[in-house]
PDB file of C-alpha atoms in Angstrom:
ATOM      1  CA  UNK H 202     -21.765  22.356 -11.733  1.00 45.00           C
ATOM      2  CA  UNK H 203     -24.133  19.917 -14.222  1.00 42.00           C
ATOM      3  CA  UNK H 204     -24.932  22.987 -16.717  1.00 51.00           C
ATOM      4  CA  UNK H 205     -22.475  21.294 -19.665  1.00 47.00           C
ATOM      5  CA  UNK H 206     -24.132  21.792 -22.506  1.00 68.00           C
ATOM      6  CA  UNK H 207     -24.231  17.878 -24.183  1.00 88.00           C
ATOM      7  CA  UNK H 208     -24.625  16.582 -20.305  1.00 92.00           C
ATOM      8  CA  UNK H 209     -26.346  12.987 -20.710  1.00 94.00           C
ATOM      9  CA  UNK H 210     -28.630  13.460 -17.772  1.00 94.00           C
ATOM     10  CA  UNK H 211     -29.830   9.493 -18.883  1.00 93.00           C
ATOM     11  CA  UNK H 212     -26.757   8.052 -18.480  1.00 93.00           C
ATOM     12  CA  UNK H 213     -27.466   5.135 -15.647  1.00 95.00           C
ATOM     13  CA  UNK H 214     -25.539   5.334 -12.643  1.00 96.00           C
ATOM     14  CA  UNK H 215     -22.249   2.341 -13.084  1.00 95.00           C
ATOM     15  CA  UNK H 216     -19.109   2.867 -11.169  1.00 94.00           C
ATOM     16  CA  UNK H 217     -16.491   2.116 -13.992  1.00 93.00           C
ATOM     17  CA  UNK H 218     -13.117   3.106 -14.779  1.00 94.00           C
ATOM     18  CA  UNK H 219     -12.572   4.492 -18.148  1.00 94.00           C
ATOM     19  CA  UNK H 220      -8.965   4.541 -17.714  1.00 92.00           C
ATOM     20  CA  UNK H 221      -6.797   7.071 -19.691  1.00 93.00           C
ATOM     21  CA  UNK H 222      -8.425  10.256 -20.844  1.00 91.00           C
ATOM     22  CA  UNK H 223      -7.672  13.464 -22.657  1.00 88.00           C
ATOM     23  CA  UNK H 224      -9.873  16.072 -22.292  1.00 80.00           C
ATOM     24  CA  UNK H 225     -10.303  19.809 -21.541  1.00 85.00           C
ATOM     25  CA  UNK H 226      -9.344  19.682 -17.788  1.00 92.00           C
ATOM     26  CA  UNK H 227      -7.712  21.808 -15.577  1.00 93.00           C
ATOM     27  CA  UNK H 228      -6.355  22.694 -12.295  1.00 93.00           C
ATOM     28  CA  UNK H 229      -7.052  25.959 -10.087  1.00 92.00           C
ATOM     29  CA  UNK H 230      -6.430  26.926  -6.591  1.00 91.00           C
ATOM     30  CA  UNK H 231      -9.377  27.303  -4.467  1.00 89.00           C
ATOM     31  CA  UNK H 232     -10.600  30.202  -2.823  1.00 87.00           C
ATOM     32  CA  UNK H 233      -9.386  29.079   0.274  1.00 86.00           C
ATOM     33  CA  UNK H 234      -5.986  28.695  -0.443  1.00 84.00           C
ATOM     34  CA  UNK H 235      -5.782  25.253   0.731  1.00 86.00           C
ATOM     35  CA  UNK H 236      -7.369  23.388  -1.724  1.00 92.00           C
ATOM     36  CA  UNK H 237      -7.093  22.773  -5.107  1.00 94.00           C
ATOM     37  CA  UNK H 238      -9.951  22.477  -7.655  1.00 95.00           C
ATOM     38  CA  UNK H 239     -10.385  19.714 -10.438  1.00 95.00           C
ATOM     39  CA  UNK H 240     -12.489  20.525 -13.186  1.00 94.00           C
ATOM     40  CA  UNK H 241     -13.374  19.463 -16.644  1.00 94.00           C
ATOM     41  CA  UNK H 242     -16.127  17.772 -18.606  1.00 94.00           C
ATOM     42  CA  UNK H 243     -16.659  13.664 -17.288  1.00 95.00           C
ATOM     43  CA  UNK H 244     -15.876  11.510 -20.117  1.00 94.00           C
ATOM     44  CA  UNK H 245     -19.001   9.267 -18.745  1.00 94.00           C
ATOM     45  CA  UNK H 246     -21.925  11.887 -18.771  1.00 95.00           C
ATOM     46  CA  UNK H 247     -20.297  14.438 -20.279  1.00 95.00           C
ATOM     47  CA  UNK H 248     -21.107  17.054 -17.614  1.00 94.00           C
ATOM     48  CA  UNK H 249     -19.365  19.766 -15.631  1.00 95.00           C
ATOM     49  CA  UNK H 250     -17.255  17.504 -13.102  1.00 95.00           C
ATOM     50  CA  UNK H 251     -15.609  19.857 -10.230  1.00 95.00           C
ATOM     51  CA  UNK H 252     -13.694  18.227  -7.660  1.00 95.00           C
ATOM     52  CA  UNK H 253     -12.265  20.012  -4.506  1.00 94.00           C
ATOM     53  CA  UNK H 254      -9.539  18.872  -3.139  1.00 94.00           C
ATOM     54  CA  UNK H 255      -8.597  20.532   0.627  1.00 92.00           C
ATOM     55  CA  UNK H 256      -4.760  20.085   1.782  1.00 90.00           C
ATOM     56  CA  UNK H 257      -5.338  18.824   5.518  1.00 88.00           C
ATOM     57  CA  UNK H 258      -4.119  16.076   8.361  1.00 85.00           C
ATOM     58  CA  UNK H 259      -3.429  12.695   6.780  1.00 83.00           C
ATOM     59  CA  UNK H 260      -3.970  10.897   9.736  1.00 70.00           C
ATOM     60  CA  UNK H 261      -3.041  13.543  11.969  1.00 45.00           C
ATOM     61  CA  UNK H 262      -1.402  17.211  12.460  1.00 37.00           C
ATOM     62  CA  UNK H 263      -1.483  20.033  15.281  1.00 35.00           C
ATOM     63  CA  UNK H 264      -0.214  23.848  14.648  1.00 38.00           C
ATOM     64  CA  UNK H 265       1.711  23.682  18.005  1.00 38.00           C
ATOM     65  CA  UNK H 266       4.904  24.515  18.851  1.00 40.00           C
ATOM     66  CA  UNK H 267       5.915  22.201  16.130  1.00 44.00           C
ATOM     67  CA  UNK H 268       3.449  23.693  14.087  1.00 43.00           C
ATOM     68  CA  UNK H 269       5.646  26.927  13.469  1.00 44.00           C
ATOM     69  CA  UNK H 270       8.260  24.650  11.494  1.00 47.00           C
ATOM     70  CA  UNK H 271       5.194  23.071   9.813  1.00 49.00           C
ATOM     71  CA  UNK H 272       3.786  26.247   8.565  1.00 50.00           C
ATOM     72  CA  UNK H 273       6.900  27.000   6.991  1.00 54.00           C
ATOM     73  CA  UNK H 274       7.675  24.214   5.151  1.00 54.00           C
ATOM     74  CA  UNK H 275       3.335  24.717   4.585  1.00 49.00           C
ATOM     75  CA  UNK H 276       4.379  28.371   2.688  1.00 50.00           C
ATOM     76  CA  UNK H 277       7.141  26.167   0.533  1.00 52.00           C
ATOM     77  CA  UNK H 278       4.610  23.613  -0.365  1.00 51.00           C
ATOM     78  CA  UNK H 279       1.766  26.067  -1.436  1.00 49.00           C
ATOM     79  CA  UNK H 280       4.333  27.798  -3.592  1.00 51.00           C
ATOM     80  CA  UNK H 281       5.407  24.676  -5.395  1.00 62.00           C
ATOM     81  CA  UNK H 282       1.714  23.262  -5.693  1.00 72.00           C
ATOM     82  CA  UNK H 283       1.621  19.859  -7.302  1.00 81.00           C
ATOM     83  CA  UNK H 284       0.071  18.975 -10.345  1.00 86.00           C
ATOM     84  CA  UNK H 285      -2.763  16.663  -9.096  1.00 90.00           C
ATOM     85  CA  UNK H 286      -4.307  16.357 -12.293  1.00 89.00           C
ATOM     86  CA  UNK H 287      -1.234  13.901 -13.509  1.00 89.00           C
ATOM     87  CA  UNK H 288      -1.612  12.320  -9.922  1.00 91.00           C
ATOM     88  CA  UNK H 289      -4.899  11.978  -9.021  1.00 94.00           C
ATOM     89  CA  UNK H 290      -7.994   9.360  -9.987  1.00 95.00           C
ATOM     90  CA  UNK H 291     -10.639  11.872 -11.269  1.00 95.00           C
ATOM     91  CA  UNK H 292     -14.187  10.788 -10.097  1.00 96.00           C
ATOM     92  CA  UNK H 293     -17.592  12.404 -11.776  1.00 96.00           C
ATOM     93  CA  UNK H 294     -19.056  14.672  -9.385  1.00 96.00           C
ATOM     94  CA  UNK H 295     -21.766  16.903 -12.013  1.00 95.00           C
ATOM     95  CA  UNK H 296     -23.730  16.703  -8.872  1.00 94.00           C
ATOM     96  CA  UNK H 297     -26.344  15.150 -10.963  1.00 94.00           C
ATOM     97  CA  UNK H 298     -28.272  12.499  -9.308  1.00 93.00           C
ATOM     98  CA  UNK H 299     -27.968   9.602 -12.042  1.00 95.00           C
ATOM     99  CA  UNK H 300     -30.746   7.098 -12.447  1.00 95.00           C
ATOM    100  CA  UNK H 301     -29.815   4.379  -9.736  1.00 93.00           C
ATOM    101  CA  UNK H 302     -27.298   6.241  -8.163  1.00 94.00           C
ATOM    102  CA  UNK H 303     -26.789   4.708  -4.531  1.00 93.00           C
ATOM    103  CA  UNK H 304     -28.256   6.894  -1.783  1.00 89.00           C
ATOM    104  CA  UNK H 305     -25.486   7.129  -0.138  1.00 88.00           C
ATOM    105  CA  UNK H 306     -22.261   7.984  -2.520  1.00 90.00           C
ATOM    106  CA  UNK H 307     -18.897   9.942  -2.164  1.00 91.00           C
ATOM    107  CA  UNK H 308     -19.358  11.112  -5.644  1.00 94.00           C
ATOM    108  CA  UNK H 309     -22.302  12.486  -6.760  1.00 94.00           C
ATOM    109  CA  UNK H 310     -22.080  12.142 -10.447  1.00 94.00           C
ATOM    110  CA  UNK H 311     -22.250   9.305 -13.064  1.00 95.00           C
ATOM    111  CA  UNK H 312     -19.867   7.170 -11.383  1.00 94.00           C
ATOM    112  CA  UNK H 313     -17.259   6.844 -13.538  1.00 95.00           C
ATOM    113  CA  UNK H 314     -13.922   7.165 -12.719  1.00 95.00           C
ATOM    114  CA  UNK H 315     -10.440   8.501 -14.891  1.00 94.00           C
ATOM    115  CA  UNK H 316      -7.252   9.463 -15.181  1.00 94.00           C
ATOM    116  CA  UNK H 317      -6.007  12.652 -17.471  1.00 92.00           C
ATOM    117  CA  UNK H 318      -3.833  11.481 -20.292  1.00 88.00           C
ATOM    118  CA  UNK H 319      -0.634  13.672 -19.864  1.00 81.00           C
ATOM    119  CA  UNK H 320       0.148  15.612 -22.920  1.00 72.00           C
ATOM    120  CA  UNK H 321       3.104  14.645 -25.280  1.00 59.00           C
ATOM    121  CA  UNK H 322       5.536  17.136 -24.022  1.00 59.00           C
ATOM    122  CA  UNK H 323       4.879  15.568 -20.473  1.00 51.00           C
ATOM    123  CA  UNK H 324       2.327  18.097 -19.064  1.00 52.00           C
ATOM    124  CA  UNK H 325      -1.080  17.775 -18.215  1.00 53.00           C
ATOM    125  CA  UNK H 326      -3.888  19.737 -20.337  1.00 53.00           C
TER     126      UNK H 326
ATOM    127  CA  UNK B 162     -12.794  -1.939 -16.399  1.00 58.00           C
ATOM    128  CA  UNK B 163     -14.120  -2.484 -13.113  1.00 59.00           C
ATOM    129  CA  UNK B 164     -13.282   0.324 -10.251  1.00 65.00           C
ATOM    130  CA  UNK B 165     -10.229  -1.279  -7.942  1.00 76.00           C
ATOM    131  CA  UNK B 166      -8.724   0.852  -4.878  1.00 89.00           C
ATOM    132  CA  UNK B 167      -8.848   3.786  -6.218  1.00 92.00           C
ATOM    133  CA  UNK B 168     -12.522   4.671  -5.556  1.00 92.00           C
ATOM    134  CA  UNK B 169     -11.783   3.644  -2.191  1.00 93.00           C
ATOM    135  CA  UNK B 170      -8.660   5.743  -1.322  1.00 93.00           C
ATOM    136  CA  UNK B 171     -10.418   8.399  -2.896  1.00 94.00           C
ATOM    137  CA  UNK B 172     -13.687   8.077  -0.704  1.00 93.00           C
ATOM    138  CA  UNK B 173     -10.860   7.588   2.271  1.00 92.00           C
ATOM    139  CA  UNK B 174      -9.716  10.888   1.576  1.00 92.00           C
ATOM    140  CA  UNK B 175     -12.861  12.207   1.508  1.00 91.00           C
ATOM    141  CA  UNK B 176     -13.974  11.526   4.680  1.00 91.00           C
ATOM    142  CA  UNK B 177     -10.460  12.695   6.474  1.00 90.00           C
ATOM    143  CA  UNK B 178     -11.714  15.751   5.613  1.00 87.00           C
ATOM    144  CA  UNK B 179     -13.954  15.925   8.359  1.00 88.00           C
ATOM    145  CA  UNK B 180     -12.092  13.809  10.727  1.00 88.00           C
ATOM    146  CA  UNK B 181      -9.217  15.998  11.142  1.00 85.00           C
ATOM    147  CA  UNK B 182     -10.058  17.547  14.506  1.00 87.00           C
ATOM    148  CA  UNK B 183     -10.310  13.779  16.347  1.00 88.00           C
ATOM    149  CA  UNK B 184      -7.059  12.969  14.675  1.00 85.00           C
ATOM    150  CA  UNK B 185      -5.635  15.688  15.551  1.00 86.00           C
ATOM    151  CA  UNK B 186      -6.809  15.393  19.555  1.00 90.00           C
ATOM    152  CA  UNK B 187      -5.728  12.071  19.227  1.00 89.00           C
ATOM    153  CA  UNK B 188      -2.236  12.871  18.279  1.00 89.00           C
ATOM    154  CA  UNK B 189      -1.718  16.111  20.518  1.00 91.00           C
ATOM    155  CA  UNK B 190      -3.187  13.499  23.779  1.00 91.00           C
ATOM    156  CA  UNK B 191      -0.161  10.687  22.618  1.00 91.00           C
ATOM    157  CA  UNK B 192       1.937  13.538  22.134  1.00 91.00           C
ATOM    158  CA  UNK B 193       1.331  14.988  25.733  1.00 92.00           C
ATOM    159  CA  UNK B 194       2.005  11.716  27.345  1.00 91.00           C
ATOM    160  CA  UNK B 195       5.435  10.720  25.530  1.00 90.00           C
ATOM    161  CA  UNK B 196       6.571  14.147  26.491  1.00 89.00           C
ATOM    162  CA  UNK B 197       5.913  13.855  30.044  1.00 88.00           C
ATOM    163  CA  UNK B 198       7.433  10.166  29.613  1.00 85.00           C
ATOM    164  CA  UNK B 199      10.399  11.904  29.310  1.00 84.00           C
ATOM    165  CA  UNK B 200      10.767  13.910  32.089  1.00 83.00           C
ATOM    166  CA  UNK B 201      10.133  10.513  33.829  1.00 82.00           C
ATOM    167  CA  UNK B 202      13.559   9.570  32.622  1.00 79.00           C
ATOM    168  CA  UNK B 203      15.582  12.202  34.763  1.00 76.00           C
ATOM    169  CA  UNK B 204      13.859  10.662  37.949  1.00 76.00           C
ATOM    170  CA  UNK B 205      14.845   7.158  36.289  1.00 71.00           C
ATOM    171  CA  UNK B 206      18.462   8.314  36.328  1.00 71.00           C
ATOM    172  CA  UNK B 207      18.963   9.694  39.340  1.00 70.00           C
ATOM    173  CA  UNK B 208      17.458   6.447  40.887  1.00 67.00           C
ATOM    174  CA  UNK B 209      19.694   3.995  38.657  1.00 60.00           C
ATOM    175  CA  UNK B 210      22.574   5.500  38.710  1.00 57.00           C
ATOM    176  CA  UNK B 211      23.531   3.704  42.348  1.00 58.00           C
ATOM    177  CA  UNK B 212      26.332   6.022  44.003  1.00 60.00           C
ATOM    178  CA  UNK B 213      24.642   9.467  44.944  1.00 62.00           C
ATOM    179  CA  UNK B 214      28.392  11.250  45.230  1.00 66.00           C
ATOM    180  CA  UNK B 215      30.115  10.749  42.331  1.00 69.00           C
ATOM    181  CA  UNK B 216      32.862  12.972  43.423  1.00 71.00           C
ATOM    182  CA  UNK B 217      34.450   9.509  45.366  1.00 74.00           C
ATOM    183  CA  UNK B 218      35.474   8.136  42.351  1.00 78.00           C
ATOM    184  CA  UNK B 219      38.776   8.501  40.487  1.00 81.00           C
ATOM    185  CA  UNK B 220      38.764  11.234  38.258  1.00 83.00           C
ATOM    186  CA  UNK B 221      38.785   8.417  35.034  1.00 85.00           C
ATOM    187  CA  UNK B 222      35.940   6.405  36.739  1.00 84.00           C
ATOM    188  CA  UNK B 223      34.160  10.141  37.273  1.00 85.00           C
ATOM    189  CA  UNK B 224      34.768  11.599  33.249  1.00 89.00           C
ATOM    190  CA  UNK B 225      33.580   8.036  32.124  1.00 90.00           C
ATOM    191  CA  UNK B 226      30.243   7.644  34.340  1.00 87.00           C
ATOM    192  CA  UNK B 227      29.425  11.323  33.406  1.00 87.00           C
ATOM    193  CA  UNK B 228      29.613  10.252  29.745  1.00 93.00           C
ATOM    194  CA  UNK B 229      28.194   6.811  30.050  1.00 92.00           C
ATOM    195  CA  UNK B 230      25.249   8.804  31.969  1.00 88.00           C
ATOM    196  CA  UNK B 231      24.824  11.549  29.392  1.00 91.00           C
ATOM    197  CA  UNK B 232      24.690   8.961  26.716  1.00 94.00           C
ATOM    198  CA  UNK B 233      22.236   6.816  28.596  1.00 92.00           C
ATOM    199  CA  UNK B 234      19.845   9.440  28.402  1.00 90.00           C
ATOM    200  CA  UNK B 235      20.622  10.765  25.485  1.00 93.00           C
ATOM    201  CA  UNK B 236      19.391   7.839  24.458  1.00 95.00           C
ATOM    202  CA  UNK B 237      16.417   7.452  26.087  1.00 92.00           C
ATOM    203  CA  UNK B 238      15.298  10.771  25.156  1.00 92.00           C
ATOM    204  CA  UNK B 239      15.470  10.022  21.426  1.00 94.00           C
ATOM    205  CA  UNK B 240      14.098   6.680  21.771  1.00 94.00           C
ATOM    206  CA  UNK B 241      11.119   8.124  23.701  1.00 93.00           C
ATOM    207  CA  UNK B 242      10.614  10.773  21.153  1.00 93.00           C
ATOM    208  CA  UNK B 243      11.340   8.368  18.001  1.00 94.00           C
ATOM    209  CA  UNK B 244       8.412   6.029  19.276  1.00 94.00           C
ATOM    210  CA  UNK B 245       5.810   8.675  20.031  1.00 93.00           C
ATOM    211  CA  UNK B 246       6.732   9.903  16.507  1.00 93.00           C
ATOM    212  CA  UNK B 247       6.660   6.192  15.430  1.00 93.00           C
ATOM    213  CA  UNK B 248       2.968   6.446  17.167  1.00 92.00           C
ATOM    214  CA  UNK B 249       1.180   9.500  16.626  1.00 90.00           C
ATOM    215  CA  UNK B 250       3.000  10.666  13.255  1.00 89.00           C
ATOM    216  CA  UNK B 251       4.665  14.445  12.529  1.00 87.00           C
ATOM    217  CA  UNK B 252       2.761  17.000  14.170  1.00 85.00           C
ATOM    218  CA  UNK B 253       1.742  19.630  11.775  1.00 83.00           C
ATOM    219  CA  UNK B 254       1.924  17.606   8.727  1.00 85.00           C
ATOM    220  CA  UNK B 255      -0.347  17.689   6.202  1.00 86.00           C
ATOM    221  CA  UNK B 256      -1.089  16.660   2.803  1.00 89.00           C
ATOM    222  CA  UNK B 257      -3.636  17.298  -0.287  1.00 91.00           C
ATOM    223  CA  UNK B 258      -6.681  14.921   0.471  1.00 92.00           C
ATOM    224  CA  UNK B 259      -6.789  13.334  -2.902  1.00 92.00           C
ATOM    225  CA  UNK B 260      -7.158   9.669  -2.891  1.00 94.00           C
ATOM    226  CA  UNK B 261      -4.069   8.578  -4.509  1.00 93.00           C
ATOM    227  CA  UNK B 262      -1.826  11.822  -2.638  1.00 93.00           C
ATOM    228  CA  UNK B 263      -3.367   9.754   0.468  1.00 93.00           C
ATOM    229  CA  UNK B 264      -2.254   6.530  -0.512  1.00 94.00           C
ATOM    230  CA  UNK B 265       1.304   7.425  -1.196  1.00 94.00           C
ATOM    231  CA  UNK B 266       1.677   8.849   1.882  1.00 93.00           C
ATOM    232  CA  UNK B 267       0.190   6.427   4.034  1.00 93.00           C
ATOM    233  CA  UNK B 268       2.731   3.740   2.158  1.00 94.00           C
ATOM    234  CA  UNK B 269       5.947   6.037   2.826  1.00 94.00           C
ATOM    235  CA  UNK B 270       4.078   6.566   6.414  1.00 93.00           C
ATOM    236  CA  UNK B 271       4.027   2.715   6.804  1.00 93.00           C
ATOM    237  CA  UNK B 272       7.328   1.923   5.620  1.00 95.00           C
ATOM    238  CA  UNK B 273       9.126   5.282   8.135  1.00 94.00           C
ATOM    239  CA  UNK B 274       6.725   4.047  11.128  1.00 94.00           C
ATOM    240  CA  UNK B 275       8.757   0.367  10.680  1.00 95.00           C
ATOM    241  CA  UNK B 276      11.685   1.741  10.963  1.00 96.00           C
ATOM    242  CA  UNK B 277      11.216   4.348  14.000  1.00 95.00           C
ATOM    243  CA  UNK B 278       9.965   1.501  15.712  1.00 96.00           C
ATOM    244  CA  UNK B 279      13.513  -0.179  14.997  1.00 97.00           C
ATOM    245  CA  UNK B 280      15.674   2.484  16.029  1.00 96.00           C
ATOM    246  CA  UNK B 281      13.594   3.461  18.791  1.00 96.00           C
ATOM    247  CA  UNK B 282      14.176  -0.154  20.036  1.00 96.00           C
ATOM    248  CA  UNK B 283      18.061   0.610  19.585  1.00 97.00           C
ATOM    249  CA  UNK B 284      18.311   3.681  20.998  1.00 96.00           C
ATOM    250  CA  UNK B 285      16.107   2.374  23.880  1.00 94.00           C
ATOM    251  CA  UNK B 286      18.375  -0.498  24.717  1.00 96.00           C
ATOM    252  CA  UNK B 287      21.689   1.386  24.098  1.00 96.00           C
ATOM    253  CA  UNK B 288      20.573   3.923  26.765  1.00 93.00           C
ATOM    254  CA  UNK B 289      19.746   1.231  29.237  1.00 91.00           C
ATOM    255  CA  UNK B 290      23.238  -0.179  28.774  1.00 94.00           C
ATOM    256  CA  UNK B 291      24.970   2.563  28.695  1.00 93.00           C
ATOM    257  CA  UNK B 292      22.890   3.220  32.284  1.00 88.00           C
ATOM    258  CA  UNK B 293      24.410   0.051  33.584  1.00 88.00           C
ATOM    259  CA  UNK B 294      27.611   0.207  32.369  1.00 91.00           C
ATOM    260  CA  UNK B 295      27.355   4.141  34.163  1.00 87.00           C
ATOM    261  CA  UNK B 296      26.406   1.914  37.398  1.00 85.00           C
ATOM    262  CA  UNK B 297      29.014  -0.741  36.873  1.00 87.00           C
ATOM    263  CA  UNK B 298      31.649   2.315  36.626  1.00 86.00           C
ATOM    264  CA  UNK B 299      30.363   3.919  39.421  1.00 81.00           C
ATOM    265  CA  UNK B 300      30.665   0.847  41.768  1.00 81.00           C
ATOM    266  CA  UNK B 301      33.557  -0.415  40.460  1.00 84.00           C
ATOM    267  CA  UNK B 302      35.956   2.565  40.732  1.00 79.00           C
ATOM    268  CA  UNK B 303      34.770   4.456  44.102  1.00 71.00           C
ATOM    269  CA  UNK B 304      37.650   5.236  46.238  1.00 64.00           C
ATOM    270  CA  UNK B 305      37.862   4.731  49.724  1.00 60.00           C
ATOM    271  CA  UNK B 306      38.349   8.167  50.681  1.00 56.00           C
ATOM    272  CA  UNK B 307      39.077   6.920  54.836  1.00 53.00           C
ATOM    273  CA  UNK B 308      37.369  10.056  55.828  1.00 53.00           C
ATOM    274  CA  UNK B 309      34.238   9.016  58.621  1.00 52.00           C
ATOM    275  CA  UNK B 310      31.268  10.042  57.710  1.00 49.00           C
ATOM    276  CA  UNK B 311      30.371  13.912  58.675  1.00 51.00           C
ATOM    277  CA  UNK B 312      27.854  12.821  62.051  1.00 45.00           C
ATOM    278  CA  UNK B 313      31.205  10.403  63.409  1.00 42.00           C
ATOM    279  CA  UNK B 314      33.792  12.841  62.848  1.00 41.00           C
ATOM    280  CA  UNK B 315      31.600  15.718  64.655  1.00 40.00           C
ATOM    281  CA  UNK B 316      31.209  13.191  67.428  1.00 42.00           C
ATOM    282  CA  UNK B 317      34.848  12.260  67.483  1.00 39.00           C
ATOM    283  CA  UNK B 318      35.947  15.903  67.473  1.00 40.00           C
ATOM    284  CA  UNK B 319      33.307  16.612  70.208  1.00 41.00           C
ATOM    285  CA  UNK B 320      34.643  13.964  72.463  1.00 39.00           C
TER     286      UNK B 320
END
C-alpha cells in the first residue's frame, strides 16, 4: 500500500487540502462487488494511497420484502457505476504512520486531502 | 488551505460502514410498528363510522358514505405509510459510502423527509374529514325504514 517508490516517509503528519490535482489515479471495482477502490499516488507524501469505498445503508436499509425491488434497482446501479473519482474528496491512506500522526485517525496516511482534476475532454484520469 | 467538511463527511462515511446493522434494526423496528399502525385504522373505521347498517340509508346517502369511507382510509393508509417513510427512510436503499456521495444524499434525504412530513399531514387530515363527512352522511340520510326491530316483531307475531 506505502511501497511507491519516491514515498516521503518524513513528511510530518498536517491535515491540509491541496485542492485540485492531476495525477495517475484510477478507479476499480473491488473484489467484493460492492465497493469501489481509489487508488493513485498522494500528492502530499507521494505514496501508494488506496481507498475502499463499500456501497452500503446511508442511514438505513433492510433486504425485506421491499428489499426485492431494492436489489433490482441494486443490479441497475452496479451496472452504471459512478465515477467517484470526479465526485469524491480523496484522503491519503499509504497506511504509513506519519511523524505526529494522531493516534486515533480515519485516514492513515499523510493527511492531506484532494480532489482529481478532471481531464480536458471532461473525464477523469 | 485548511481541511473544511469534507474530512468530516468523509470520516462520517467511514464509520456507517460499521453501523449498518443498528441502522438497519432501527429502521426494520419503526417499520414494524407503522405497519401494524395501520391495521389499527380498520378498527378506527369501523368504530367512527357511527351507523353499523348502512343498508338504511338512501341509495345516494349509501354510494356517497361508501366513497367518503374508502377515501378516508385511503388516506390514512398513505399518510401512515408516508410518515414512517418520512421516519425511518427507504428500506433497502443504499448508497456508495464516500464522504461527499454521503453528503448529497443526506441533503436530498433532508429536503424529501420535509416534504413527506407535509403531505403526510395532508393526507392525514383529508382522511379524517373525509371520515366525518362519511359520519355526517351516514346520520344525515338514514331512512326510517318503520319496520320494529327483529326481537318486537317476533314478540308481536307471537302474541
Amino acid at each position: 500500500m506505502s511501497e511507491g517508490g519516491g514515498h516521503r516517509f518524513e513528511e510530518r503528519y498536517a491535515e491540509r487540502d491541496l485542492g485540485e490535482v492531476a495525477g495517475d489515479f484510477r478507479q476499480r471495482s473491488g473484489p467484493d462487488g460492492r465497493s469501489v477502490v481509489l487508488e493513485g499516488t498522494c500528492p502530499g507524501c507521494l505514496g501508494r494511497s488506496v481507498t475502499r469505498i463499500p456501497r452500503g445503508a446511508p442511514g438505513a436499509g433492510t433486504k425485506g420484502l421491499l428489499g426485492r425491488f431494492g436489489r433490482r434497482r441494486e443490479a441497475r446501479e452496479a451496472e452504471a457505476e459512478p465515477d467517484l473519482l470526479e465526485t469524491e474528496v480523496l484522503f491519503c491512506e499509504c497506511g504509513y504512520a506519519h511523524p505526529e500522526q494522531p493516534a486515533e485517525v480515519a485516514f492513515r496516511g499523510c493527511g492531506a486531502q484532494w480532489r482529481v482534476r478532471p481531464d480536458d475532454d471532461g473525464g477523469t484520469p | 488551505m485548511t481541511p473544511g467538511p469534507d474530512r468530516r463527511w468523509a470520516e462520517l462515511a467511514r464509520e456507517q460502514e460499521f453501523l449498518q446493522l443498528a441502522e438497519v434494526r432501527r429502521q426494520a423496528e419503526g417499520w414494524r410498528n407503522g405497519l401494524a399502525g395501520t391495521t389499527a385504522l380498520l378498527t378506527v373505521l369501523v368504530f367512527v363510522k357511527g351507523r353499523d347498517n348502512l343498508a338504511d340509508l338512501s341509495p345516494g346517502g349509501r354510494v356517497t358514505a361508501m366513497v367518503l369511507l374508502g377515501a378516508g382510509f385511503l388516506c390514512l393508509l398513505c399518510g401512515t405509510l408516508t410518515a414512517v417513510r418520512a421516519c425511518y427512510g427507504r428500506p433497502g436503499e443504499s448508497v456508495y459510502l464516500g464522504g461527499q456521495a454521503l453528503r448529497r444524499w443526506t441533503e436530498r434525504e433532508v429536503a424529501r423527509a420535509g416534504r413527506l412530513v407535509i403531505t403526510a399531514t395532508v393526507l392525514s387530515v383529508a382522511g379524517v374529514l373525509c371520515v366525518a363527512a362519511a359520519v355526517g352522511v351516514a346520520w344525515s340520510t338514514t331512512q326510517d325504514t318503520g319496520v320494529p326491530p327483529e326481537g318486537g316483531a317476533a314478540r308481536i307475531a307471537g302474541r
